[in-house]
CSV table of C-alpha atoms in Angstrom, one decimal:
chain,number,residue,atom,x,y,z
L,1,MET,CA,-4.0,-4.3,8.3
L,2,GLU,CA,-6.9,-6.6,7.4
L,3,GLU,CA,-7.6,-7.5,3.8
L,4,HIS,CA,-11.0,-5.9,4.0
L,5,ASP,CA,-9.4,-2.6,5.2
L,6,ILE,CA,-7.2,-2.4,2.3
L,7,GLU,CA,-10.1,-2.9,-0.1
L,8,PHE,CA,-11.9,-0.2,1.7
L,9,TYR,CA,-9.1,2.2,1.1
L,10,LEU,CA,-8.8,1.2,-2.6
L,11,ASN,CA,-12.4,1.6,-3.2
L,12,LYS,CA,-12.5,4.9,-1.3
L,13,HIS,CA,-9.9,6.3,-3.6
L,14,ASN,CA,-10.9,4.6,-6.8
L,15,MET,CA,-7.6,2.5,-6.9
L,16,GLN,CA,-6.8,-1.0,-7.4
L,17,LEU,CA,-3.8,-3.4,-7.1
L,18,ASN,CA,-1.3,-2.7,-9.8
L,19,PRO,CA,-2.1,-4.9,-12.7
L,20,ASN,CA,1.7,-5.5,-13.4
L,21,THR,CA,2.2,-8.7,-11.5
L,22,LYS,CA,6.0,-8.3,-11.6
L,23,VAL,CA,5.7,-5.0,-9.8
L,24,VAL,CA,3.3,-6.3,-7.2
L,25,GLU,CA,5.5,-9.3,-6.6
L,26,ALA,CA,8.6,-7.2,-6.1
L,27,ILE,CA,6.9,-4.7,-3.8
L,28,ARG,CA,5.3,-7.6,-1.7
L,29,LYS,CA,8.8,-9.2,-1.4
L,30,ARG,CA,10.1,-5.8,0.0
L,31,LEU,CA,7.1,-5.6,2.4
L,32,VAL,CA,8.0,-9.0,3.8
L,33,ALA,CA,11.6,-7.7,4.2
L,34,THR,CA,10.5,-4.5,6.0
L,35,ASN,CA,7.9,-6.3,8.1
L,36,GLY,CA,4.9,-4.6,6.4
L,37,TYR,CA,6.3,-1.0,6.3
L,38,CYS,CA,6.4,1.0,3.0
L,39,PRO,CA,9.4,0.0,1.2
L,40,CYS,CA,9.8,3.5,-0.2
L,41,VAL,CA,10.3,5.2,3.1
L,42,ALA,CA,13.3,4.9,5.4
L,43,GLU,CA,11.3,5.6,8.6
L,44,GLN,CA,9.5,2.8,10.1
L,45,ASN,CA,6.4,3.8,12.2
L,46,GLU,CA,2.7,3.7,12.4
L,47,ASP,CA,2.4,6.1,9.4
L,48,THR,CA,4.5,4.0,7.1
L,49,ILE,CA,2.6,0.7,7.6
L,50,CYS,CA,1.4,-0.5,4.2
L,51,PRO,CA,-1.0,1.0,3.1
L,52,CYS,CA,0.9,4.1,4.5
L,53,LYS,CA,-0.7,7.1,5.8
L,54,LYS,CA,-0.2,9.0,2.6
L,55,MET,CA,-2.2,6.2,0.8
L,56,ARG,CA,-4.8,6.0,3.6
L,57,GLU,CA,-5.4,9.9,3.7
L,58,GLU,CA,-4.5,11.1,0.2
L,59,GLY,CA,-5.1,8.1,-2.1
L,60,HIS,CA,-1.6,8.2,-3.4
L,61,CYS,CA,0.8,5.2,-3.3
L,62,CYS,CA,4.5,6.0,-3.6
L,63,CYS,CA,5.6,2.6,-4.4
L,64,THR,CA,2.8,1.9,-7.1
L,65,LEU,CA,1.6,-1.2,-5.4
L,66,TYR,CA,-1.9,0.6,-5.7
L,67,VAL,CA,-2.7,2.5,-8.8
L,68,ALA,CA,-5.8,4.4,-10.1
L,69,LYS,CA,-8.5,2.4,-11.8
């Protein structure tokens, strides 16, 4: 997903990147290890590519990479 698409979803749901840089760093490492799929979900499909379907549609991020503003 393009960076501008992620910004769109964050703005749409009044969210931001987690201000805790340690959390962000850990989740990003897991995203690299999972080839961009949500590290909180065992299934790897189109719905679990970060930002996952739940984040895109409901504005809820399970892994806390994105949090409410």
